[in-house]
Amino acid sequence: MMIKNKRGSGINGFDVPSIPKAPRSARRASIKRKLEGHQVCAFDLLAAVAGKLLQENENSSASSNETEAKDQFVMDGDSVILERRNWDRVGDTDFFHKKDREISDEHLSALSTSDGSENVETDLRIGISVRTDAPPKMCNNTKTAHHCKGSSDDAAGFEINTTAQDEGQRTGYLLLNNSRPSQDDQFVSAPDLHHEGSVKLVGKDDLGKYISRCSKSSKAMASRSPPHFGNIRVRKFAGYKYWKVSSKLGDHDSCAGEGERHVNCSRKTYHERDKGLDISLVKKRKLCDQSSVITSDRGVSSESFSKSHEKCLHVNKNSNTHLHGANEECSSSKNHPASDHTRDSQVRLSIKSFEVPELLVEVPVTATVGSLKTTVLEAVSSVLRGGLHVEVIVKGKKIRDDTNTLMQSGICHSSNLDSLGFMLEPSSPQAPSSRCQNDPVVMPASDDNKSSKRSPDSALAISVISDEPSPAPSLSKQVKIDHDAAPTASDALPERSQESKALALFPVTSADPLAIVPMGQKSNRSELAQRRTRRPFSVGEVEALVQAVEELGTGRWRDVKMRSFENAEHRTYVDLKDKWKTLVHTAEISPQQRRGQPVPQELLNRVLAAHAYWSQHHHVKSNAKPHFLR
DNA sequence: GTTAGGG
DNA sequence: CCCTAAC
């Protein structure tokens, strides 16, 4: 089985870059991320751990009954501690007793770079303390997590328990089911998915409901039909559950009590609930001072954003109530009796789901379903391993300046919230370079500003590309066929190694067969529509283009397309027109000013000649060849 | 649907 | 590469 970048189709010996070349924006974001605060670190830590577990899970079938791992991650203020028993079995000993005050990407990466060769059942709990204004001693207030331990099944529960005394408590949960499907038929689509034909990778339920139920009756949870994923596309990967804000200082005690109760939730229930790959994240976190967010995974719309003037917030574990009255329960609202002014200054927002990086998976049609499942799992794990960070997207644009206020960013009125989106991005590009070629290779999809326009609930898409030239029609519905082989004359692909990096990023457009369908919202699709991945023209393509223009002129782009780029479906005639435009420009500037893949001067000379000719003979766009071609 | 040009 | 006006 081979997974590769879509653009790599037709290219043998696909060279997996050690560091996939992400668009500048992505790289910039990655760098920037390192400068961000604890929240992001905590967030990424969770993602990294999730990846770790998934990875292990993948290899866990042989020894599923082995000793249970019991570990703890604790982020204590600025520090991170991971305690994990028998962690050495998976080779991350060095990191996992690390207490480091510089939580860096490297650490997070280390956390998740185990080769996973050993099977370990995992049951982790993460305690995270996000310190804001609290003095250092407040770190001692961190609630150390305790696992939902118990049975030896292979589910894993994470808990985020954050405490900052001067801000009340914030507690959230990341629930990650690390179980493996025992049978293939567990990958059928869940009947309750919103969209048939799509596959969810995520737990659909609110963890709050889940845990609540778990607290009451583990039987009920155990009997629940599991969320599923399967088929070819994984549609949704993770939803961050609600968390509720209250400014009532007195509330956090009860909240903490709830949290403790959740902690005791039997891990077995997790396991029994989820077969297959199921990731549910319940998370609560303070985004910025005086701001709180209620999130749920119910859909896409952004409908509430609660901003508290208080510094106390706590988790409302009852998911059944999180959609209503959240804002009203903020003591700030109560303390300042629901003045319109107060309400106007607040934005309530419900994050129905996060968009996570797209993955591309390529498998031969002769691959087994089981191997496909493995591949998908690998894909997901790969992304999670790299860690994630959150991007905020307003009207299709990422808000990169974290210092902007919501108002400055246009996140203030409900009308604006329609175009508000969140996206999870890989913190660091995966570097599967060590893999042998036949191993599944998964790359995080590109981000750039392209994906920033993606539909907000386009959580996770995995495009499966067939090597078969003409797959069965029925298959073509589900399998994205790649016809992106370079056009006729571009076989040489001298820039191949360069391209192979860029290839790592291949977005799925909403029009693609495997595109993700918005769950609840359709109106903002245009604003969040996805931008195509940049695909530089190869020299061969340029030559083909020049040739065609020489013969057809500059006003017949559709003919050019049909003549020389008929099979290059990713090149529209507009693309060709644009490329010609840039070619002319390139030819007119000095070589020193040119950038990108060098175009042979000979070709540029032909560009200039053709451009000059057709500028003069614009009216002679007949079939007659220009004189310089005769 | 195409073309042309600005962004 | 996107968007849109103009055809």
CSV table of C-alpha atoms in Angstrom, one decimal, chain A residues 18-456:
chain,number,residue,atom,x,y,z
A,18,SER,CA,11.5,15.1,5.7
A,19,ILE,CA,9.7,18.4,6.2
A,20,PRO,CA,6.8,18.8,3.9
A,21,LYS,CA,6.8,22.1,2.4
A,22,ALA,CA,3.9,24.0,3.6
A,23,PRO,CA,2.8,27.3,2.3
A,24,ARG,CA,4.4,30.2,3.8
A,25,SER,CA,1.4,30.9,5.9
A,26,ALA,CA,1.5,27.5,7.4
A,27,ARG,CA,5.1,27.7,8.2
A,28,ARG,CA,4.7,31.1,9.6
A,29,ALA,CA,1.9,29.8,11.7
A,30,SER,CA,4.0,27.0,12.9
A,31,ILE,CA,6.7,29.3,14.0
A,32,LYS,CA,4.3,31.7,15.6
A,33,ARG,CA,2.8,29.0,17.5
A,34,LYS,CA,5.9,28.5,19.5
A,35,LEU,CA,5.4,31.9,20.8
A,36,GLU,CA,2.0,31.4,22.0
A,37,GLY,CA,0.8,30.7,25.4
A,38,HIS,CA,0.1,27.9,27.6
A,39,GLN,CA,-3.3,27.3,26.2
A,40,VAL,CA,-2.0,26.3,22.9
A,41,CYS,CA,0.7,24.2,24.5
A,42,ALA,CA,-1.9,22.4,26.5
A,43,PHE,CA,-4.0,22.0,23.4
A,44,ASP,CA,-1.2,20.7,21.4
A,45,LEU,CA,-0.1,18.4,24.2
A,46,LEU,CA,-3.4,16.8,24.1
A,47,ALA,CA,-3.3,16.4,20.4
A,48,ALA,CA,0.1,15.0,20.6
A,49,VAL,CA,-0.9,12.5,23.2
A,50,ALA,CA,-3.9,11.6,21.2
A,51,GLY,CA,-1.6,10.8,18.3
A,52,LYS,CA,0.6,8.9,20.5
A,53,LEU,CA,-2.2,6.7,21.7
A,54,LEU,CA,-3.5,6.2,18.3
A,55,GLN,CA,-0.2,5.2,17.1
A,56,GLU,CA,0.2,2.7,19.8
A,57,ASN,CA,-3.2,1.5,19.3
A,58,GLU,CA,-2.4,0.7,15.8
A,59,ASN,CA,0.2,-1.8,16.9
A,60,SER,CA,-1.6,-3.1,19.9
A,61,SER,CA,-3.5,-6.0,18.6
A,62,ALA,CA,-0.8,-8.5,19.3
A,63,SER,CA,-0.5,-7.8,22.9
A,64,SER,CA,-3.7,-6.2,24.0
A,65,ASN,CA,-3.7,-8.0,27.2
A,66,GLU,CA,-0.4,-6.8,28.3
A,67,THR,CA,0.3,-4.6,31.2
A,68,GLU,CA,-1.8,-1.6,31.4
A,69,ALA,CA,0.0,1.7,31.2
A,70,LYS,CA,-0.9,4.2,33.7
A,71,ASP,CA,0.6,7.5,33.1
A,72,GLN,CA,0.0,11.0,34.0
A,73,PHE,CA,0.7,14.1,32.1
A,74,VAL,CA,0.7,17.2,34.2
A,75,MET,CA,1.2,20.6,33.0
A,76,ASP,CA,1.8,22.5,36.0
A,77,GLY,CA,1.8,26.1,35.2
A,78,ASP,CA,4.6,26.4,32.9
A,79,SER,CA,5.7,22.9,33.3
A,80,VAL,CA,4.7,19.6,31.9
A,81,ILE,CA,5.0,16.4,33.6
A,82,LEU,CA,4.1,13.1,32.2
A,83,GLU,CA,4.1,10.2,34.3
A,84,ARG,CA,3.5,7.0,32.7
A,85,ARG,CA,4.1,3.6,33.9
A,86,ASN,CA,6.0,1.3,31.7
A,87,TRP,CA,6.3,4.0,29.3
A,88,ASP,CA,9.7,2.8,28.5
A,89,ARG,CA,8.0,0.0,26.6
A,90,VAL,CA,7.4,2.4,23.9
A,91,GLY,CA,10.6,4.2,24.2
A,92,ASP,CA,9.8,7.6,25.3
A,93,THR,CA,11.3,7.4,28.6
A,94,ASP,CA,13.3,10.5,28.2
A,95,PHE,CA,10.5,12.8,27.6
A,96,PHE,CA,8.0,11.4,29.8
A,97,HIS,CA,9.4,12.3,33.0
A,98,LYS,CA,10.4,15.6,31.8
A,99,LYS,CA,9.5,18.6,33.7
A,100,ASP,CA,10.3,21.4,31.5
A,101,ARG,CA,9.4,25.0,31.8
A,102,GLU,CA,9.7,25.5,28.2
A,103,ILE,CA,7.0,23.6,26.6
A,104,SER,CA,8.1,23.5,23.1
A,105,ASP,CA,7.1,21.9,19.9
A,106,GLU,CA,10.0,19.7,20.2
A,107,HIS,CA,8.7,18.4,23.5
A,108,LEU,CA,5.4,17.9,22.1
A,109,SER,CA,6.8,16.2,19.2
A,110,ALA,CA,8.9,14.0,21.4
A,111,LEU,CA,5.9,13.1,23.3
A,112,SER,CA,4.5,11.6,20.2
A,113,THR,CA,7.3,10.2,18.3
A,114,SER,CA,7.5,6.8,19.8
A,115,ASP,CA,7.9,4.2,17.2
A,116,GLY,CA,5.0,2.5,18.7
A,117,SER,CA,6.6,-0.8,18.0
A,118,GLU,CA,5.5,-2.0,21.3
A,119,ASN,CA,2.0,-2.5,22.2
A,120,VAL,CA,0.8,-0.7,25.1
A,121,GLU,CA,-2.6,-0.2,26.4
A,122,THR,CA,-2.9,3.3,27.3
A,123,ASP,CA,-4.8,5.0,29.8
A,124,LEU,CA,-3.6,8.5,30.3
A,125,ARG,CA,-4.8,11.4,32.1
A,126,ILE,CA,-3.6,14.8,31.6
A,127,GLY,CA,-3.6,17.5,34.1
A,128,ILE,CA,-3.0,20.9,32.8
A,129,SER,CA,-2.7,24.0,34.7
A,130,VAL,CA,-2.9,27.1,32.7
A,131,ARG,CA,-1.5,29.9,34.6
A,132,THR,CA,-2.5,33.4,33.7
A,133,ASP,CA,-2.3,36.0,36.3
A,134,ALA,CA,-1.7,33.6,39.1
A,135,PRO,CA,1.5,33.8,40.9
A,136,PRO,CA,3.8,30.9,40.6
A,137,LYS,CA,2.6,29.3,43.8
A,138,MET,CA,-0.7,28.9,42.2
A,139,CYS,CA,0.8,26.2,40.2
A,140,ASN,CA,0.6,24.1,43.2
A,141,ASN,CA,-3.1,24.3,42.9
A,142,THR,CA,-3.1,22.2,39.9
A,143,LYS,CA,-5.3,19.3,40.2
A,144,THR,CA,-3.4,16.3,39.4
A,145,ALA,CA,-5.3,14.2,37.1
A,146,HIS,CA,-6.3,10.7,37.8
A,147,HIS,CA,-7.1,8.3,35.2
A,148,CYS,CA,-10.3,6.7,34.4
A,149,LYS,CA,-8.6,3.5,35.1
A,150,GLY,CA,-10.1,0.2,35.6
A,151,SER,CA,-10.5,-2.4,33.1
A,152,SER,CA,-7.8,-3.4,30.8
A,153,ASP,CA,-9.5,-2.5,27.6
A,154,ASP,CA,-7.8,-0.2,25.3
A,155,ALA,CA,-9.6,3.0,25.6
A,156,ALA,CA,-8.0,6.0,26.9
A,157,GLY,CA,-9.4,8.9,28.7
A,158,PHE,CA,-7.8,12.2,29.0
A,159,GLU,CA,-8.7,14.8,31.3
A,160,ILE,CA,-7.7,18.3,31.3
A,161,ASN,CA,-8.0,19.8,34.6
A,162,THR,CA,-7.0,23.4,34.8
A,163,THR,CA,-7.1,25.4,37.8
A,164,ALA,CA,-6.1,28.9,38.5
A,165,GLN,CA,-7.2,30.0,41.8
A,166,ASP,CA,-7.8,33.5,41.0
A,167,GLU,CA,-9.9,32.6,38.1
A,168,GLY,CA,-11.9,29.9,39.3
A,169,GLN,CA,-11.6,26.6,37.7
A,170,ARG,CA,-11.7,25.4,34.3
A,171,THR,CA,-11.9,21.8,33.7
A,172,GLY,CA,-12.3,20.0,30.5
A,173,TYR,CA,-11.9,16.6,29.2
A,174,LEU,CA,-10.3,15.0,26.3
A,175,LEU,CA,-11.6,11.6,25.7
A,176,LEU,CA,-9.8,9.5,23.4
A,177,ASN,CA,-10.8,6.1,22.6
A,178,ASN,CA,-7.9,4.0,21.8
A,179,SER,CA,-9.7,0.9,21.1
A,180,ARG,CA,-9.3,-1.1,18.0
A,181,PRO,CA,-12.1,-2.4,16.0
A,182,SER,CA,-12.3,-6.1,16.4
A,183,GLN,CA,-14.3,-6.6,13.3
A,184,ASP,CA,-14.5,-4.9,10.0
A,185,ASP,CA,-18.1,-4.3,10.1
A,186,GLN,CA,-17.7,-1.9,12.8
A,187,PHE,CA,-16.7,0.6,10.2
A,188,VAL,CA,-20.1,1.0,8.8
A,189,SER,CA,-21.5,4.4,8.9
A,190,ALA,CA,-23.2,5.2,12.0
A,191,PRO,CA,-26.9,5.5,11.4
A,192,ASP,CA,-27.1,8.8,13.1
A,193,LEU,CA,-24.6,10.6,11.1
A,194,HIS,CA,-25.9,13.7,9.6
A,195,HIS,CA,-24.8,12.9,6.2
A,196,GLU,CA,-25.0,9.6,4.6
A,197,GLY,CA,-22.0,8.4,2.8
A,198,SER,CA,-19.7,10.3,5.0
A,199,VAL,CA,-17.7,9.0,7.7
A,200,LYS,CA,-17.2,10.4,11.1
A,201,LEU,CA,-14.1,9.8,13.0
A,202,VAL,CA,-15.3,11.5,15.9
A,203,GLY,CA,-17.5,10.7,18.7
A,204,LYS,CA,-20.7,12.3,18.1
A,205,ASP,CA,-21.9,12.6,21.5
A,206,ASP,CA,-21.1,15.3,23.9
A,207,LEU,CA,-18.6,14.1,26.3
A,208,GLY,CA,-20.6,15.8,28.9
A,209,LYS,CA,-23.6,13.8,28.1
A,210,TYR,CA,-21.4,10.8,27.9
A,211,ILE,CA,-19.7,11.4,31.2
A,212,SER,CA,-22.9,12.4,32.8
A,213,ARG,CA,-24.4,9.2,31.7
A,214,CYS,CA,-21.3,7.4,32.6
A,215,SER,CA,-21.6,8.7,36.1
A,216,LYS,CA,-25.1,7.6,36.4
A,217,SER,CA,-24.9,4.3,34.7
A,218,SER,CA,-22.1,2.8,32.9
A,219,LYS,CA,-24.4,0.3,31.4
A,220,ALA,CA,-26.1,2.8,29.4
A,221,MET,CA,-22.9,4.0,27.9
A,222,ALA,CA,-21.7,0.6,27.3
A,223,SER,CA,-24.7,-0.2,25.3
A,224,ARG,CA,-24.5,2.7,23.1
A,225,SER,CA,-23.8,2.1,19.6
A,226,PRO,CA,-20.4,3.3,18.8
A,227,PRO,CA,-19.5,6.1,16.5
A,228,HIS,CA,-18.0,4.9,13.4
A,229,PHE,CA,-15.7,5.8,10.7
A,230,GLY,CA,-14.9,4.0,7.6
A,231,ASN,CA,-15.6,4.0,4.0
A,232,ILE,CA,-13.2,6.2,2.4
A,233,ARG,CA,-13.5,9.5,3.8
A,234,VAL,CA,-13.2,10.4,7.3
A,235,ARG,CA,-15.4,13.3,7.7
A,236,LYS,CA,-15.1,14.6,11.1
A,237,PHE,CA,-12.3,14.1,13.3
A,238,ALA,CA,-12.8,15.8,16.5
A,239,GLY,CA,-15.2,18.0,18.2
A,240,TYR,CA,-14.5,20.0,21.1
A,241,LYS,CA,-17.1,19.8,23.5
A,242,TYR,CA,-18.8,22.6,25.2
A,243,TRP,CA,-17.6,24.2,28.2
A,244,LYS,CA,-19.5,26.7,30.0
A,245,VAL,CA,-18.6,29.8,31.7
A,246,SER,CA,-19.8,31.2,34.8
A,247,SER,CA,-18.6,34.2,36.6
A,248,LYS,CA,-20.0,33.2,39.8
A,249,LEU,CA,-17.1,32.6,41.9
A,250,GLY,CA,-18.9,30.2,44.1
A,251,ASP,CA,-19.7,27.9,41.3
A,252,HIS,CA,-16.5,26.5,40.7
A,253,ASP,CA,-16.5,24.4,43.7
A,254,SER,CA,-19.4,22.4,42.6
A,255,CYS,CA,-17.9,22.4,39.2
A,256,ALA,CA,-14.8,20.9,40.6
A,257,GLY,CA,-16.9,18.3,42.2
A,258,GLU,CA,-18.3,17.4,39.0
A,259,GLY,CA,-14.9,17.2,37.5
A,260,GLU,CA,-13.8,14.8,40.1
A,261,ARG,CA,-16.7,12.7,39.5
A,262,HIS,CA,-15.9,12.5,35.9
A,263,VAL,CA,-12.5,11.4,36.7
A,264,ASN,CA,-13.8,8.4,38.3
A,265,CYS,CA,-15.6,7.4,35.3
A,266,SER,CA,-14.8,4.0,34.4
A,267,ARG,CA,-12.6,3.7,31.5
A,268,LYS,CA,-14.3,0.6,30.4
A,269,THR,CA,-17.3,2.5,29.4
A,270,TYR,CA,-15.2,4.4,27.1
A,271,HIS,CA,-14.0,1.3,25.6
A,272,GLU,CA,-17.3,-0.3,25.2
A,273,ARG,CA,-18.7,2.8,23.7
A,274,ASP,CA,-16.3,3.1,21.0
A,275,LYS,CA,-15.1,0.6,18.6
A,276,GLY,CA,-12.9,1.9,15.9
A,277,LEU,CA,-11.4,5.2,16.0
A,278,ASP,CA,-13.3,7.6,18.0
A,279,ILE,CA,-12.0,10.7,19.4
A,280,SER,CA,-14.0,13.0,21.4
A,281,LEU,CA,-12.6,16.0,22.9
A,282,VAL,CA,-14.2,17.9,25.6
A,283,LYS,CA,-12.3,20.9,26.3
A,284,LYS,CA,-12.6,23.9,28.2
A,285,ARG,CA,-10.3,26.7,28.1
A,286,LYS,CA,-10.0,30.3,28.5
A,287,LEU,CA,-9.2,31.9,25.2
A,288,CYS,CA,-8.2,35.2,26.5
A,289,ASP,CA,-8.7,37.4,29.4
A,290,GLN,CA,-12.3,38.0,30.2
A,291,SER,CA,-13.4,35.8,27.4
A,292,SER,CA,-14.9,32.4,27.5
A,293,VAL,CA,-16.2,30.1,24.9
A,294,ILE,CA,-18.8,27.5,24.9
A,295,THR,CA,-18.1,24.9,22.4
A,296,SER,CA,-20.0,22.0,21.2
A,297,ASP,CA,-19.7,19.6,18.4
A,298,ARG,CA,-23.1,19.9,17.2
A,299,GLY,CA,-22.6,21.6,14.0
A,300,VAL,CA,-21.0,24.4,12.3
A,301,SER,CA,-22.6,27.6,13.1
A,302,SER,CA,-21.1,30.0,15.4
A,303,GLU,CA,-23.8,31.3,17.4
A,304,SER,CA,-22.6,32.1,20.7
A,305,PHE,CA,-19.7,33.6,22.2
A,306,SER,CA,-19.7,34.5,25.8
A,307,LYS,CA,-17.5,37.1,27.2
A,308,SER,CA,-17.3,37.5,30.8
A,309,HIS,CA,-16.1,40.4,32.7
A,310,GLU,CA,-15.3,38.1,35.6
A,311,LYS,CA,-12.4,36.0,35.8
A,312,CYS,CA,-14.1,32.9,37.0
A,313,LEU,CA,-15.2,30.3,34.8
A,314,HIS,CA,-16.0,26.7,35.2
A,315,VAL,CA,-17.2,23.8,33.4
A,316,ASN,CA,-20.7,23.0,33.0
A,317,LYS,CA,-20.6,19.3,32.6
A,318,ASN,CA,-24.2,19.0,31.7
A,319,SER,CA,-24.1,19.1,28.0
A,320,ASN,CA,-27.7,19.2,27.7
A,321,THR,CA,-27.8,22.7,28.9
A,322,HIS,CA,-24.9,24.2,27.2
A,323,LEU,CA,-26.8,25.6,24.4
A,324,HIS,CA,-29.1,27.7,26.3
A,325,GLY,CA,-28.7,30.2,28.8
A,326,ALA,CA,-25.0,30.0,28.9
A,327,ASN,CA,-24.6,33.7,28.6
A,328,GLU,CA,-27.2,34.4,31.0
A,329,GLU,CA,-25.6,32.4,33.6
A,330,CYS,CA,-22.6,34.4,33.6
A,331,SER,CA,-22.5,36.3,36.8
A,332,SER,CA,-21.4,39.3,34.9
A,333,SER,CA,-24.7,39.4,33.3
A,334,LYS,CA,-26.4,39.0,36.5
A,335,ASN,CA,-24.3,41.5,38.3
A,336,HIS,CA,-24.9,44.0,35.6
A,337,PRO,CA,-28.5,43.2,35.0
A,338,ALA,CA,-28.8,42.3,31.4
A,339,SER,CA,-28.3,45.7,30.1
A,340,ASP,CA,-28.4,45.8,26.4
A,341,HIS,CA,-25.0,47.3,26.5
A,342,THR,CA,-23.6,44.3,28.3
A,343,ARG,CA,-25.1,42.0,25.8
A,344,ASP,CA,-23.9,43.9,22.9
A,345,SER,CA,-20.4,43.8,24.2
A,346,GLN,CA,-20.6,40.1,24.3
A,347,VAL,CA,-20.4,37.6,21.5
A,348,ARG,CA,-21.7,34.2,22.0
A,349,LEU,CA,-20.4,31.5,19.9
A,350,SER,CA,-20.8,27.9,19.7
A,351,ILE,CA,-18.2,25.9,18.0
A,352,LYS,CA,-19.8,23.0,16.5
A,353,SER,CA,-16.7,21.4,15.3
A,354,PHE,CA,-13.2,22.2,14.5
A,355,GLU,CA,-11.7,21.8,11.2
A,356,VAL,CA,-8.6,19.8,11.2
A,357,PRO,CA,-6.0,19.3,8.6
A,358,GLU,CA,-6.8,17.4,5.6
A,359,LEU,CA,-5.1,14.2,4.9
A,360,LEU,CA,-4.4,12.5,1.7
A,361,VAL,CA,-4.4,8.8,1.5
A,362,GLU,CA,-3.6,6.9,-1.6
A,363,VAL,CA,-4.1,3.2,-1.9
A,364,PRO,CA,-4.4,0.9,-4.8
A,365,VAL,CA,-7.8,-0.4,-5.5
A,366,THR,CA,-6.5,-3.8,-4.9
A,367,ALA,CA,-5.7,-3.0,-1.3
A,368,THR,CA,-7.9,-4.6,1.2
A,369,VAL,CA,-10.5,-2.7,3.2
A,370,GLY,CA,-8.6,-3.7,6.3
A,371,SER,CA,-5.5,-2.0,5.0
A,372,LEU,CA,-7.4,1.0,4.1
A,373,LYS,CA,-8.6,1.2,7.6
A,374,THR,CA,-5.1,0.9,8.8
A,375,THR,CA,-4.1,3.6,6.4
A,376,VAL,CA,-6.8,5.9,7.6
A,377,LEU,CA,-5.9,5.3,11.1
A,378,GLU,CA,-2.3,6.0,10.3
A,379,ALA,CA,-3.4,9.2,8.6
A,380,VAL,CA,-5.2,10.4,11.6
A,381,SER,CA,-2.4,9.4,13.9
A,382,SER,CA,0.1,11.2,11.8
A,383,VAL,CA,-1.7,14.4,12.1
A,384,LEU,CA,-2.2,14.1,15.7
A,385,ARG,CA,1.3,13.2,16.3
A,386,GLY,CA,2.4,16.4,15.0
A,387,GLY,CA,0.3,18.4,17.3
A,388,LEU,CA,-2.3,20.9,16.4
A,389,HIS,CA,-3.1,24.5,16.9
A,390,VAL,CA,-6.1,26.5,16.4
A,391,GLU,CA,-6.7,29.1,13.8
A,392,VAL,CA,-9.5,31.5,13.9
A,393,ILE,CA,-11.0,32.3,10.5
A,394,VAL,CA,-13.2,35.2,9.9
A,395,LYS,CA,-14.8,35.6,6.5
A,396,GLY,CA,-12.3,33.2,5.0
A,397,LYS,CA,-9.3,34.9,6.5
A,398,LYS,CA,-7.2,33.8,9.3
A,399,ILE,CA,-6.8,36.1,12.1
A,400,ARG,CA,-3.2,35.9,12.7
A,401,ASP,CA,-2.7,38.7,15.0
A,402,ASP,CA,-3.6,37.3,18.4
A,403,THR,CA,-3.6,40.7,19.9
A,404,ASN,CA,-6.6,41.8,17.9
A,405,THR,CA,-9.7,42.2,19.8
A,406,LEU,CA,-12.8,40.3,18.7
A,407,MET,CA,-14.3,43.5,17.7
A,408,GLN,CA,-11.3,44.5,15.7
A,409,SER,CA,-11.4,41.1,14.1
A,410,GLY,CA,-15.0,41.4,13.2
A,411,ILE,CA,-16.2,38.8,15.7
A,412,CYS,CA,-18.8,40.8,17.3
A,413,HIS,CA,-22.2,40.5,15.9
A,414,SER,CA,-24.2,37.5,15.1
A,415,SER,CA,-24.2,38.5,11.5
A,416,ASN,CA,-20.5,38.2,11.4
A,417,LEU,CA,-20.4,35.0,13.2
A,418,ASP,CA,-21.7,33.2,10.2
A,419,SER,CA,-18.3,33.6,8.7
A,420,LEU,CA,-16.5,32.7,11.7
A,421,GLY,CA,-14.6,29.4,11.7
A,422,PHE,CA,-12.0,27.6,13.6
A,423,MET,CA,-9.5,25.3,12.3
A,424,LEU,CA,-7.0,22.9,13.6
A,425,GLU,CA,-3.7,22.9,11.9
A,426,PRO,CA,-0.7,20.7,12.3
A,427,SER,CA,1.8,22.3,14.5
A,428,SER,CA,4.7,20.8,12.7
A,429,PRO,CA,4.7,19.1,9.4
A,430,GLN,CA,5.1,15.4,9.6
A,431,ALA,CA,8.4,14.0,8.6
A,432,PRO,CA,7.7,10.5,7.5
A,433,SER,CA,11.0,10.4,5.6
A,434,SER,CA,12.2,7.4,7.4
A,435,ARG,CA,9.5,5.3,6.1
A,436,CYS,CA,10.2,2.9,3.4
A,437,GLN,CA,8.4,3.6,0.3
A,438,ASN,CA,5.8,0.9,0.7
A,439,ASP,CA,4.7,2.0,4.0
A,440,PRO,CA,1.7,4.1,4.3
A,441,VAL,CA,2.6,7.7,4.1
A,442,VAL,CA,0.4,10.3,5.3
A,443,MET,CA,1.0,13.9,5.1
A,444,PRO,CA,-0.8,16.7,6.6
A,445,ALA,CA,-2.7,18.6,4.1
A,446,SER,CA,-1.8,22.1,3.1
A,447,ASP,CA,-3.1,24.9,4.9
A,448,ASP,CA,-2.1,28.2,3.6
A,449,ASN,CA,-4.9,30.6,3.2
A,450,LYS,CA,-6.4,28.1,0.9
A,451,SER,CA,-7.8,25.8,3.5
A,452,SER,CA,-8.7,28.8,5.6
A,453,LYS,CA,-11.7,29.2,3.5
A,454,ARG,CA,-12.7,25.7,3.9
A,455,SER,CA,-16.1,25.0,5.3
A,456,PRO,CA,-15.8,25.2,9.1
